[in-house]
Tab-separated table of C-alpha atoms in Angstrom:
chain	number	residue	atom	x	y	z
A	1	MET	CA	-30.948	-0.172	-24.402
A	2	GLN	CA	-31.353	2.870	-22.221
A	3	HIS	CA	-28.201	3.972	-20.428
A	4	HIS	CA	-28.716	5.276	-16.907
A	5	PRO	CA	-26.014	7.551	-15.595
A	6	ARG	CA	-24.338	6.057	-12.601
A	7	GLU	CA	-25.046	7.638	-9.293
A	8	GLN	CA	-22.370	10.118	-8.355
A	9	HIS	CA	-21.046	10.158	-4.746
A	10	PRO	CA	-19.068	13.141	-3.360
A	11	THR	CA	-15.526	12.417	-2.037
A	12	PRO	CA	-15.139	13.807	1.520
A	13	ASP	CA	-12.848	16.891	1.678
A	14	LYS	CA	-9.930	17.467	4.056
A	15	ASP	CA	-12.006	19.502	6.510
A	16	ALA	CA	-14.691	16.914	6.788
A	17	ILE	CA	-11.992	14.143	7.315
A	18	ALA	CA	-10.219	16.187	9.931
A	19	LEU	CA	-13.250	15.973	12.273
A	20	LEU	CA	-13.476	12.194	12.182
A	21	PRO	CA	-12.120	9.852	14.847
A	22	GLU	CA	-8.723	8.224	14.126
A	23	PHE	CA	-8.407	4.915	12.235
A	24	GLY	CA	-6.712	2.298	14.462
A	25	ARG	CA	-3.375	1.644	12.952
A	26	LEU	CA	-1.054	-1.328	13.367
A	27	GLY	CA	1.485	-0.937	16.097
A	28	LEU	CA	5.067	-2.195	15.923
A	29	ASP	CA	4.007	-5.450	17.636
A	30	ARG	CA	2.165	-6.369	14.390
A	31	ILE	CA	4.815	-5.155	11.925
A	32	THR	CA	7.664	-7.347	10.814
A	33	LEU	CA	10.819	-5.844	9.218
A	34	VAL	CA	12.233	-8.026	6.524
A	35	SER	CA	15.795	-7.333	5.370
A	36	THR	CA	17.476	-10.712	4.809
A	37	GLY	CA	16.816	-13.863	2.696
A	38	PRO	CA	15.792	-16.072	5.667
A	39	GLN	CA	13.451	-13.365	7.032
A	40	ALA	CA	11.960	-12.983	3.571
A	41	LEU	CA	11.248	-16.816	3.268
A	42	ALA	CA	9.603	-16.783	6.665
A	43	ALA	CA	7.407	-13.907	5.492
A	44	LEU	CA	6.649	-15.799	2.269
A	45	GLU	CA	5.421	-18.756	4.287
A	46	GLU	CA	2.997	-16.626	6.261
A	47	LEU	CA	1.856	-14.498	3.341
A	48	ARG	CA	1.185	-17.190	0.792
A	49	SER	CA	-1.866	-18.535	2.691
A	50	ALA	CA	-3.798	-15.185	2.278
A	51	ARG	CA	-6.096	-14.574	-0.721
A	52	ALA	CA	-5.306	-10.893	-0.808
A	53	TRP	CA	-2.698	-8.455	0.465
A	54	GLY	CA	-2.633	-4.748	0.892
A	55	PHE	CA	0.364	-3.554	-1.079
A	56	ASP	CA	2.537	-0.419	-1.480
A	57	THR	CA	6.051	0.576	-1.970
A	58	GLU	CA	8.277	3.498	-0.851
A	59	SER	CA	11.143	5.064	-2.728
A	60	LYS	CA	13.770	7.519	-1.568
A	61	PRO	CA	12.564	11.009	-2.839
A	62	THR	CA	14.410	12.522	-5.695
A	63	PHE	CA	15.071	16.242	-5.408
A	64	LYS	CA	17.046	17.070	-8.500
A	65	VAL	CA	15.404	17.753	-11.844
A	66	GLY	CA	15.863	14.795	-14.068
A	67	GLU	CA	17.148	12.611	-11.204
A	68	MET	CA	15.865	9.014	-11.647
A	69	SER	CA	14.706	7.104	-8.652
A	70	ASP	CA	16.309	3.634	-8.273
A	71	GLY	CA	13.454	2.674	-6.057
A	72	PRO	CA	11.444	1.061	-4.776
A	73	HIS	CA	13.580	0.745	-1.670
A	74	VAL	CA	10.857	-0.683	0.466
A	75	LEU	CA	7.933	-3.017	-0.407
A	76	GLN	CA	5.135	-3.483	2.151
A	77	LEU	CA	2.520	-6.216	2.187
A	78	SER	CA	-0.242	-6.640	4.759
A	79	THR	CA	-3.024	-9.017	5.795
A	80	PRO	CA	-5.758	-7.768	8.001
A	81	GLN	CA	-3.758	-9.085	11.003
A	82	ARG	CA	-0.175	-7.919	10.342
A	83	ALA	CA	2.245	-6.316	7.897
A	84	TRP	CA	5.637	-7.069	6.562
A	85	VAL	CA	8.013	-4.258	5.464
A	86	PHE	CA	10.692	-5.551	3.092
A	87	GLN	CA	13.897	-3.591	2.593
A	88	LEU	CA	15.205	-4.303	-0.877
A	89	HIS	CA	19.016	-3.939	-0.380
A	90	ASP	CA	19.741	-7.696	-0.057
A	91	PRO	CA	19.674	-9.664	-3.198
A	92	GLU	CA	18.108	-12.743	-1.497
A	93	CYS	CA	15.464	-10.485	-0.014
A	94	ARG	CA	14.792	-8.950	-3.402
A	95	ALA	CA	14.492	-12.365	-4.982
A	96	VAL	CA	11.730	-13.411	-2.505
A	97	ALA	CA	9.977	-10.054	-2.967
A	98	ALA	CA	9.963	-10.720	-6.684
A	99	GLN	CA	8.498	-14.193	-6.066
A	100	LEU	CA	5.732	-12.619	-3.896
A	101	MET	CA	4.865	-9.996	-6.524
A	102	ALA	CA	4.642	-12.637	-9.263
A	103	LEU	CA	2.544	-15.044	-7.090
A	104	PRO	CA	-0.634	-15.933	-8.894
A	105	GLY	CA	-3.942	-16.301	-7.054
A	106	VAL	CA	-3.350	-13.472	-4.600
A	107	VAL	CA	-4.801	-10.026	-5.077
A	108	LYS	CA	-2.297	-7.151	-4.362
A	109	ALA	CA	-4.602	-4.209	-3.565
A	110	GLY	CA	-3.534	-0.676	-3.173
A	111	PHE	CA	-3.891	3.022	-4.104
A	112	GLY	CA	-2.050	4.969	-6.820
A	113	LEU	CA	-0.076	1.952	-8.017
A	114	GLY	CA	0.830	3.131	-11.574
A	115	ASP	CA	4.426	4.077	-10.609
A	116	ASP	CA	4.826	1.063	-8.330
A	117	ARG	CA	4.216	-1.385	-11.115
A	118	LYS	CA	6.826	0.188	-13.433
A	119	ARG	CA	9.330	0.493	-10.572
A	120	ILE	CA	8.812	-3.150	-9.512
A	121	LEU	CA	9.360	-4.333	-13.053
A	122	HIS	CA	12.575	-2.275	-13.195
A	123	LYS	CA	13.843	-3.209	-9.710
A	124	LEU	CA	12.727	-6.797	-9.328
A	125	GLY	CA	12.477	-7.874	-12.903
A	126	VAL	CA	8.933	-9.172	-12.543
A	127	GLU	CA	5.561	-7.866	-13.720
A	128	PRO	CA	3.391	-7.862	-10.595
A	129	VAL	CA	0.452	-10.262	-10.910
A	130	GLY	CA	-3.012	-9.598	-9.698
A	131	VAL	CA	-2.577	-5.903	-8.839
A	132	LEU	CA	-5.871	-4.153	-7.993
A	133	GLU	CA	-5.977	-0.354	-8.087
A	134	LEU	CA	-8.588	0.493	-5.348
A	135	ASN	CA	-9.154	3.984	-6.872
A	136	HIS	CA	-10.676	2.283	-9.914
A	137	VAL	CA	-13.081	0.270	-7.824
A	138	PHE	CA	-14.437	3.518	-6.204
A	139	ARG	CA	-14.630	5.134	-9.676
A	140	GLU	CA	-16.761	2.235	-10.815
A	141	ARG	CA	-18.968	2.799	-7.797
A	142	GLY	CA	-19.594	6.373	-8.641
A	143	TYR	CA	-16.976	8.378	-6.907
A	144	ARG	CA	-15.546	10.955	-9.242
A	145	LYS	CA	-12.150	11.818	-7.888
A	146	ASP	CA	-9.300	9.521	-6.897
A	147	MET	CA	-10.111	8.497	-3.393
A	148	GLY	CA	-6.673	7.682	-2.102
A	149	VAL	CA	-6.360	5.873	1.179
A	150	LYS	CA	-7.548	8.847	3.263
A	151	GLY	CA	-10.798	9.327	1.299
A	152	ALA	CA	-11.467	5.561	1.314
A	153	VAL	CA	-11.046	5.175	5.001
A	154	ALA	CA	-13.325	8.226	5.581
A	155	VAL	CA	-16.031	6.805	3.338
A	156	LEU	CA	-15.950	3.194	4.523
A	157	PHE	CA	-15.140	3.461	8.141
A	158	ASN	CA	-15.999	7.108	8.909
A	159	GLN	CA	-12.487	7.511	10.303
A	160	ARG	CA	-9.432	9.614	9.713
A	161	PHE	CA	-6.282	7.867	8.418
A	162	ILE	CA	-3.189	9.548	9.790
A	163	LYS	CA	-0.273	9.976	7.344
A	164	SER	CA	2.966	11.570	8.494
A	165	LYS	CA	4.363	13.967	5.886
A	166	LYS	CA	7.776	13.699	7.500
A	167	ALA	CA	7.860	9.892	7.179
A	168	ALA	CA	6.500	10.063	3.615
A	169	THR	CA	9.479	12.172	2.381
A	170	SER	CA	12.042	10.442	4.503
A	171	ASN	CA	15.072	8.420	3.187
A	172	TRP	CA	13.601	5.044	2.406
A	173	ALA	CA	16.996	3.860	1.135
A	174	ALA	CA	18.564	4.197	4.629
A	175	PRO	CA	20.178	0.969	5.872
A	176	ARG	CA	18.096	1.193	9.065
A	177	LEU	CA	14.457	2.320	8.970
A	178	THR	CA	13.087	4.300	11.918
A	179	GLU	CA	10.032	3.212	13.896
A	180	ALA	CA	8.113	6.044	12.321
A	181	GLN	CA	8.961	4.753	8.818
A	182	LEU	CA	8.001	1.220	9.703
A	183	VAL	CA	4.576	2.378	11.092
A	184	TYR	CA	4.032	4.621	8.063
A	185	ALA	CA	4.867	1.993	5.466
A	186	ALA	CA	3.072	-0.895	7.112
A	187	ASN	CA	-0.147	1.062	7.664
A	188	ASP	CA	-0.384	2.127	4.012
A	189	ALA	CA	-0.586	-1.530	3.093
A	190	TYR	CA	-2.735	-2.388	6.111
A	191	ALA	CA	-5.300	0.293	5.273
A	192	ALA	CA	-5.415	-1.011	1.740
A	193	ILE	CA	-6.348	-4.568	2.762
A	194	ARG	CA	-8.911	-3.282	5.282
A	195	VAL	CA	-10.510	-1.201	2.436
A	196	TYR	CA	-10.383	-4.150	0.081
A	197	ASP	CA	-12.229	-6.328	2.648
A	198	ALA	CA	-14.761	-3.590	3.425
A	199	LEU	CA	-15.570	-3.229	-0.265
A	200	GLY	CA	-16.587	-6.905	-0.240
A	201	LEU	CA	-14.349	-7.719	-3.206
């Protein structure tokens, strides 16, 4: 059997992406902060009817050499309509988050999830079920480098995904998250579910 090399597609570079129109992000009206058991159960009710979620986590950055993160401190899940940002301080909230991660029959799609899986196992005591690394899907379709969310949004929607450096490296273990943190976290998961849908998976 003759093997045909797969077609290779270039990944758009930073400069090309910078010229694109902005990707429409979720505003605070479509983002739910979840920090208690009852809030988490309400989120579970809404989320369990979806067949796939965009998924990501955030951990407080570690700055010292050898310092281990006790993250994730935040878990975000999104449907194409809205996102839920779970703070994982509260044991009841953590228990529901673990239930969501272990829920069979729902795809949890995201980018760069290697660390997230290990951290979730460590923090929530469950192996996430149904995790889909979107970078692998692009690789299978002939894109050489890791796309990441920015590359994927550029390729599929011809739009520029805004990511705040300041929010990315902020304190995700803080008792109160800022609006900027909520928007950042929610939209990482939201962009992932939009990409998943656009890939026709």
